[in-house]
Coordinates of C-alpha atoms and ligand atoms in Angstrom, one line a residue:
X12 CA -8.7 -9.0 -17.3
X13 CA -7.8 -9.1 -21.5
X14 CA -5.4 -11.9 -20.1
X15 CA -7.3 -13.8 -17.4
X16 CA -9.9 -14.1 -20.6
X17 CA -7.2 -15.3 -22.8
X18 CA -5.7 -17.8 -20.7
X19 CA -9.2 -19.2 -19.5
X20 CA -9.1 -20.7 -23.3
X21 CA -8.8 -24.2 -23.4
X22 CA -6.9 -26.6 -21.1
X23 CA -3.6 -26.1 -19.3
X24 CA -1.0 -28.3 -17.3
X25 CA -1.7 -27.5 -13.4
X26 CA 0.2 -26.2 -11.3
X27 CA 2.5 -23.8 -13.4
X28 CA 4.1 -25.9 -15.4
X29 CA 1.9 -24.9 -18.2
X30 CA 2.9 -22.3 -21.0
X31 CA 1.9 -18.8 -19.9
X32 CA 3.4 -19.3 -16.2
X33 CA 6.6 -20.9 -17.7
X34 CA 7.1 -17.8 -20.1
X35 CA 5.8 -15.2 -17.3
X36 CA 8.6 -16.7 -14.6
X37 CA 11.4 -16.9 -17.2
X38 CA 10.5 -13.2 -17.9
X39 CA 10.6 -11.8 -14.6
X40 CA 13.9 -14.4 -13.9
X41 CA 15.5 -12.1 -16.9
X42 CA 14.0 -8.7 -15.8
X43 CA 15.4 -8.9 -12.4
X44 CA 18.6 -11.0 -13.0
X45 CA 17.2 -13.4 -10.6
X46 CA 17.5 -17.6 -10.6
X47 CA 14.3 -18.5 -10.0
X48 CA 10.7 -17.0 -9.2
X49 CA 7.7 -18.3 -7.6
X50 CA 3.9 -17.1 -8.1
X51 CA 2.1 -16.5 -5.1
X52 CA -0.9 -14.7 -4.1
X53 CA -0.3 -12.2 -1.8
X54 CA 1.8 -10.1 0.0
X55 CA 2.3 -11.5 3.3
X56 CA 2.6 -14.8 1.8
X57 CA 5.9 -13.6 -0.9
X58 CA 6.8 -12.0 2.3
X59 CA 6.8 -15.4 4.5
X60 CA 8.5 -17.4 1.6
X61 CA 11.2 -15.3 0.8
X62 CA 12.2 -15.1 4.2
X63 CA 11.5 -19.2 4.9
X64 CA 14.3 -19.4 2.2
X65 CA 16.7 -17.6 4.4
X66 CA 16.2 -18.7 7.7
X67 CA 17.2 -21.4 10.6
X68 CA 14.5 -21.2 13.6
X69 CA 17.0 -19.6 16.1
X70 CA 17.6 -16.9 13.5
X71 CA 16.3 -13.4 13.5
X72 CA 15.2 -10.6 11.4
X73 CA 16.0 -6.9 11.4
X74 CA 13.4 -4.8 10.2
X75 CA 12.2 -1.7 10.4
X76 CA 9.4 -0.8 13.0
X77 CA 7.3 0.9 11.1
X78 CA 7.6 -2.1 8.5
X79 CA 4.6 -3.7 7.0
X80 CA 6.1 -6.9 8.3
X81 CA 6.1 -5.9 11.8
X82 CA 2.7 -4.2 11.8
X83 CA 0.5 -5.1 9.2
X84 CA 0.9 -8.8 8.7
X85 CA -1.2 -10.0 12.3
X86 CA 2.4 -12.2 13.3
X87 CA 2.4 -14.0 10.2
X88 CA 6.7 -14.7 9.8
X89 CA 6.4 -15.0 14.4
X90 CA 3.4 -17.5 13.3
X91 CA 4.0 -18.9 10.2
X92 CA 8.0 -19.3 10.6
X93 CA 8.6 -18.9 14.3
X94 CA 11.0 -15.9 14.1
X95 CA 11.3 -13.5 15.9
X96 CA 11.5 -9.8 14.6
X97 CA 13.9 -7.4 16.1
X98 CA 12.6 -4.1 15.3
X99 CA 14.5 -1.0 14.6
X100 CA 12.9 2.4 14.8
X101 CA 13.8 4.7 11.8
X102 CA 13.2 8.1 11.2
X103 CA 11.7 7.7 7.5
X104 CA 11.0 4.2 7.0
X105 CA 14.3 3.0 5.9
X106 CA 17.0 1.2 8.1
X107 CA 20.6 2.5 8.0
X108 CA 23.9 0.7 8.8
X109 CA 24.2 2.1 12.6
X110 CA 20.2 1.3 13.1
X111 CA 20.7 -1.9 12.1
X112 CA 24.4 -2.6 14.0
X113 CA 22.4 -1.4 17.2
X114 CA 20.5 -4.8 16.8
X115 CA 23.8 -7.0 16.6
X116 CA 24.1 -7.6 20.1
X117 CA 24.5 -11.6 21.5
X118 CA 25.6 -12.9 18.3
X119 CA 27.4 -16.4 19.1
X120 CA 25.9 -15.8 22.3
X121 CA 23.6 -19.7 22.5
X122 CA 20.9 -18.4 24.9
X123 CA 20.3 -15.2 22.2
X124 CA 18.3 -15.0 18.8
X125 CA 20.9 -14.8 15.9
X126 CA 19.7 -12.3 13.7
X127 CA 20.6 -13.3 10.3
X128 CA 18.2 -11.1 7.9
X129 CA 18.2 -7.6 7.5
X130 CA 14.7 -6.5 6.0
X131 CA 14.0 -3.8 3.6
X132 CA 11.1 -2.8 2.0
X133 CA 11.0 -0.8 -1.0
X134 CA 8.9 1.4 -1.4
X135 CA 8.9 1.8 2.5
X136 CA 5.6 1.8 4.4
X137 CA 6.1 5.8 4.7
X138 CA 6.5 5.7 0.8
X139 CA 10.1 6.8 0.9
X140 CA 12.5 5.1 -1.6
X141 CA 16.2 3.8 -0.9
X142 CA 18.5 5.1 -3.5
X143 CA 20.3 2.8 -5.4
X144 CA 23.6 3.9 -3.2
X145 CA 22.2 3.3 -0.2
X146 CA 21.1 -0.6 -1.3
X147 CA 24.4 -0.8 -2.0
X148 CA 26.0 0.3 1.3
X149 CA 23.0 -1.5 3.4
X150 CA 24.4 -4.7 0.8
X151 CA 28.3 -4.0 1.8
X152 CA 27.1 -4.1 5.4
X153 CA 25.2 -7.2 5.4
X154 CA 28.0 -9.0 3.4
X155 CA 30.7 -8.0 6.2
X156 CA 28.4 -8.9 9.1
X157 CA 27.5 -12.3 8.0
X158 CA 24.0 -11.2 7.2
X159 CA 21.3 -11.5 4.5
X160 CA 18.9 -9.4 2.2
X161 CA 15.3 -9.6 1.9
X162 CA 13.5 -7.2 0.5
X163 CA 9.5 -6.6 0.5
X164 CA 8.7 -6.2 -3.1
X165 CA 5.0 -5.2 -2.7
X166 CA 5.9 -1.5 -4.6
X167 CA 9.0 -2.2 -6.0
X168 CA 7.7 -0.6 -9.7
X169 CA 6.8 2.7 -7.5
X170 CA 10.7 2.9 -6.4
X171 CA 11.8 1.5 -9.9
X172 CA 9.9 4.4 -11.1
X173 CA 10.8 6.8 -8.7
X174 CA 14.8 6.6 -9.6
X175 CA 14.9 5.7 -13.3
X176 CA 16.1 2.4 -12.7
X177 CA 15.4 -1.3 -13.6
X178 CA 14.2 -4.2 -11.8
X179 CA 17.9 -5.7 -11.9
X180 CA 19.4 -2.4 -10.7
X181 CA 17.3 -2.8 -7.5
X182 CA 17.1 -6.9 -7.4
X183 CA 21.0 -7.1 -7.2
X184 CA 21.6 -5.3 -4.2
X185 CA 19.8 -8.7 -2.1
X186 CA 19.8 -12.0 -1.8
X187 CA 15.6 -12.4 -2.0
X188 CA 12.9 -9.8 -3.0
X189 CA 9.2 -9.9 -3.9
X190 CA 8.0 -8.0 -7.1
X191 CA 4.7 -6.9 -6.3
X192 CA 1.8 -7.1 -9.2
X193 CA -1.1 -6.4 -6.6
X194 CA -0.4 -2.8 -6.0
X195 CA 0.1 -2.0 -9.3
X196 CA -2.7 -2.9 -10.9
X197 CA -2.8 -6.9 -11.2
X198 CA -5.8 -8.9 -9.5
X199 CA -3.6 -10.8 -7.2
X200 CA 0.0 -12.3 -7.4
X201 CA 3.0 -11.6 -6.3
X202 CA 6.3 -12.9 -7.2
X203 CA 9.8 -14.3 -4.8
X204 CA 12.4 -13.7 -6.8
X205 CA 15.6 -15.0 -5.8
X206 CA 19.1 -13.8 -6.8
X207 CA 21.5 -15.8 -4.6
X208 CA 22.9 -18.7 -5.4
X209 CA 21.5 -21.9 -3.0
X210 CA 18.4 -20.0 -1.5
X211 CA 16.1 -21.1 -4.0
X212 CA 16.7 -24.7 -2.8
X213 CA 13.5 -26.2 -1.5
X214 CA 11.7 -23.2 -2.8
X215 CA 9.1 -25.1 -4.5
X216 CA 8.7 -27.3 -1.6
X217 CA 8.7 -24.1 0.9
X218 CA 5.7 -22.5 -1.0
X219 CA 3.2 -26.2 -1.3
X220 CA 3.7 -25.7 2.3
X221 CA 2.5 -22.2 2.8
X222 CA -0.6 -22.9 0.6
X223 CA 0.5 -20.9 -2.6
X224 CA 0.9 -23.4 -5.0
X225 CA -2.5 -22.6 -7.3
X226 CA -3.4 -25.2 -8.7
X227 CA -4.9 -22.8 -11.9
X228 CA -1.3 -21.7 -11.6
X229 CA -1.8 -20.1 -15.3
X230 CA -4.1 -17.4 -14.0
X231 CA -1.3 -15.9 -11.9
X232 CA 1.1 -16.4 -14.6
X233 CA -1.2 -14.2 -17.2
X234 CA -1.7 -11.6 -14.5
X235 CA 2.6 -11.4 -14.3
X236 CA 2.7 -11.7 -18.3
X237 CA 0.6 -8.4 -18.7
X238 CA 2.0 -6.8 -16.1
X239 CA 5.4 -7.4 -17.6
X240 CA 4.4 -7.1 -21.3
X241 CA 5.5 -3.4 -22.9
X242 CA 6.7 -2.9 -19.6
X243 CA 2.9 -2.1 -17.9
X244 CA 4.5 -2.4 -14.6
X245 CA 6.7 0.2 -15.1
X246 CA 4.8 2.9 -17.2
X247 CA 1.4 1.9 -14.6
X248 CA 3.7 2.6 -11.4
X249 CA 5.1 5.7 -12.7
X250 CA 2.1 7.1 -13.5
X251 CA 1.0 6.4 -10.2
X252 CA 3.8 8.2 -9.1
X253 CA 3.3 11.7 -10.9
X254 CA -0.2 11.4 -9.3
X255 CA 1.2 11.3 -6.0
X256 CA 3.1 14.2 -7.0
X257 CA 0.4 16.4 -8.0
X258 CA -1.5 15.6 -5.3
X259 CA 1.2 16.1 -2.8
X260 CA 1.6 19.6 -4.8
X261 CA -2.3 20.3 -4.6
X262 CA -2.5 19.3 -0.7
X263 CA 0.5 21.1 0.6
X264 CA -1.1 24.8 -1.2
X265 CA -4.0 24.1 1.8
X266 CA -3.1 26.2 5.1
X267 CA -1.4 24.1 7.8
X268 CA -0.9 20.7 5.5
X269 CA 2.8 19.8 5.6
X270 CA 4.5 16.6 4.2
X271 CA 5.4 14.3 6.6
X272 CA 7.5 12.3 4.8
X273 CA 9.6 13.4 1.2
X274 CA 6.9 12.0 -1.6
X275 CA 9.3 8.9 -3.2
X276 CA 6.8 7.4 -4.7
X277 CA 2.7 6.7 -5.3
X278 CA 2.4 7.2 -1.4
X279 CA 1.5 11.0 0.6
X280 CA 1.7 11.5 4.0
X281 CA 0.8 14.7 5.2
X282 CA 0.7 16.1 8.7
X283 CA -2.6 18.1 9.8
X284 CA -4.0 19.2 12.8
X285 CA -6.2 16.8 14.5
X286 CA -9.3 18.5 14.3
X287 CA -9.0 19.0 10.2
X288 CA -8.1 15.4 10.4
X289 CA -11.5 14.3 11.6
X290 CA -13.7 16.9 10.0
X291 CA -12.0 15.0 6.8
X292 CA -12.9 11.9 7.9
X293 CA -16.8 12.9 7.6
X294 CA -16.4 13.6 4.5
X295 CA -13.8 10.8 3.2
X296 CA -12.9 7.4 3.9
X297 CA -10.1 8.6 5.1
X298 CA -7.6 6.8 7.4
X299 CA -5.3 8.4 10.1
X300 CA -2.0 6.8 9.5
X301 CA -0.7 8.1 13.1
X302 CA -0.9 10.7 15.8
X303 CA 1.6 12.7 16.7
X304 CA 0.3 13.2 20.2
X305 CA 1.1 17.2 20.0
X306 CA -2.3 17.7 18.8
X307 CA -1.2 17.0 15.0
X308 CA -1.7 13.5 13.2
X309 CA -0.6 11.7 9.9
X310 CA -3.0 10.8 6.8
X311 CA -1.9 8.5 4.1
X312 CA -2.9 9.2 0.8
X313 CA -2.3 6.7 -2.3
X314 CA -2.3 6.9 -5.9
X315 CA -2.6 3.8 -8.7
X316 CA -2.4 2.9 -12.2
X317 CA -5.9 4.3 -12.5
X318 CA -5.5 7.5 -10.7
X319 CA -6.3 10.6 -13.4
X320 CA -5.5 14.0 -13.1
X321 CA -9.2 14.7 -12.8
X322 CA -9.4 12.3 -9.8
X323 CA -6.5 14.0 -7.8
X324 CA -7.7 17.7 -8.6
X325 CA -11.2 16.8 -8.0
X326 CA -10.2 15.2 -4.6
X327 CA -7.9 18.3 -4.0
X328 CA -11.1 20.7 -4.0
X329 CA -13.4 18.4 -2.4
X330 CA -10.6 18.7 0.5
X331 CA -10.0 21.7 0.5
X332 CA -14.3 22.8 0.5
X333 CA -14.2 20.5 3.7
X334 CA -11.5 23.0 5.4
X335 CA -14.3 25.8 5.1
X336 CA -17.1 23.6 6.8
X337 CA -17.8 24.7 9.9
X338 CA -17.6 21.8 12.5
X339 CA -20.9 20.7 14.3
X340 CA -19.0 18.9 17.1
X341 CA -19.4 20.4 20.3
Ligands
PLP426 C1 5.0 -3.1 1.6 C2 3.9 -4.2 1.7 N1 4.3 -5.4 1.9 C3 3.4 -6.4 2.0 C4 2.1 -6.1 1.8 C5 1.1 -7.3 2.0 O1 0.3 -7.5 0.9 P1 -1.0 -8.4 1.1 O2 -2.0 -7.4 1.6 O3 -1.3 -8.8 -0.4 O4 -0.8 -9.5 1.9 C6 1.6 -4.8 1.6 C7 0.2 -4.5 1.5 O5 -0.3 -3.5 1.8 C8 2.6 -3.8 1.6 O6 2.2 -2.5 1.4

């Protein structure tokens, strides 16, 4: 907010070619080892323009089912681009070589989709992280099957975090990525970040089109200059992260509360039993992730920069005091 106050001093150029979004873009260019980097303002929307950068409209996407992409985003990329998504389903969130060889069927056949893009999100939407090895092998594989990177940004700090690495370690295993700033604490922007040489062609053009060229550019520009100044991102994601990780440690003490899914970043899934589930969900906002159909079901919990230790443990009791209330459904 400090910097949305300081850059709402005076006048600026429009449309980002003023100073604070020219120093913000040529800071997250040299974080990430990337050529260029647009400012947009969501997710969805760095989702849709990194893969317009990468695509021809009888080209496909491989992504993982469970991906926000394929879920969350109401068809936006079927919409928006007019591809189509070939979904893989994936134990943990993350696609593999052989999950993603088992889409690769009809290339240079004219009547089939040519998928072209394999999608990764990191964090995934199960909160799990890639290691740096596996980018590395997914990258080998795309590079000997004539395929492409994109990877969904939107908690890139958390998985940053998570494995002690930097932004370049991650950004050079692709071809396109998003850096998230919403997640991790920003008002609104996101960034496309593009590390291959040629895809950034048009990119300017790409984004007009989508509707994310602000005109008040310079107020997503301060939002990535704090977020990247003294390394906020960073130090706000991993403190997201060792939230996570003492709530994950504070919810798995409660009987019959397992972890669905290894805790890889600011993201908890546990596993309960249906009937906790709801009795939880008098007392909480609480969303069911999934159901298992065996009578168990999934609850996502999340952490942020602004997460304190008092939060989670307070939350923690206030769970587990729920656990002794005696249901008054019939
Ligand atoms: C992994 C991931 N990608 C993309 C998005 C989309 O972001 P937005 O809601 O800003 O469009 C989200 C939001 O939850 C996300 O978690």
């Amino acid at each position: 907010m400090a910097a949305l106050m300081a850059a709402n001093d005076g006048d600026a150029v429009a449309y980002g070619d003023d100073e604070i979004t020219r120093t913000a873009i040529a800071q997250l260019c040299a974080l990430a080892g990337a050529q260029s980097a647009q400012l947009v303002f969501t997710g969805t929307a760095a989702n849709i323009l990194g893969l317009s950068l990468m695509l021809r409209p009888y080209q496909a996407v491989i992504c993982a089912e469970s991906s926000h992409l394929n879920v969350d985003e109401c068809g936006a990329a079927e919409r928006v681009l007019g591809c189509k998504l070939l979904p893989v389903q994936t134990p943990d969130g993350k696609l593999t070589p052989d999950l993603i060889a088992s889409r690769l069927t009809g290339r240079g056949d004219e009547h089939r989709v040519q998928p072209r893009v394999i999608q990764l999100a990191q964090v995934t939407e199960l909160g799990t992280s890639y290691s740096l090895d596996e980018l590395r092998e997914l990258r080998a594989f795309g590079q000997d099957h004539g395929l492409l990177t994109y990877l969904d940004g939107a908690r890139i700090a958390n998985a940053a975090a998570y494995l002690g690495c930097s932004l370049a370690d991650i950004a050079a295993q692709v071809d396109v990525l998003s850096f998230g700033g919403t997640k991790n604490g920003a008002l609104g922007v996101e960034a496309v970040l593009v590390m291959t040489d040629g895809l950034a062609d048009g990119a300017q053009y790409h984004r007009k089109q989508q509707m994310q060229l602000a005109s008040k550019m310079r107020f997503l520009g301060a939002q990535a200059a704090a977020l990247l100044a003294d390394g906020l991102w960073l130090t706000s994601a991993s403190h997201a992260n060792t939230m996570a990780a003492r709530l994950a440690d504070a919810l798995t003490c409660l009987p019959g509360v397992r972890l669905a899914y290894p805790v890889e970043s600011n993201a908890v899934f546990t596993e309960v039993d249906e009937q906790i589930a709801l009795r939880l969900q008098d007392d909480f906002n609480i969303h069911i992730w999934s159901e298992s159909g065996d009578g168990n079901c999934v609850l996502r919990w999340m952490t942020a920069f602004d997460t304190s230790p008092v939060d989670v443990d307070q939350l923690a009791k206030a769970v587990e005091a729920s656990f002794h209330v005696k249901p008054d459904r019939a």
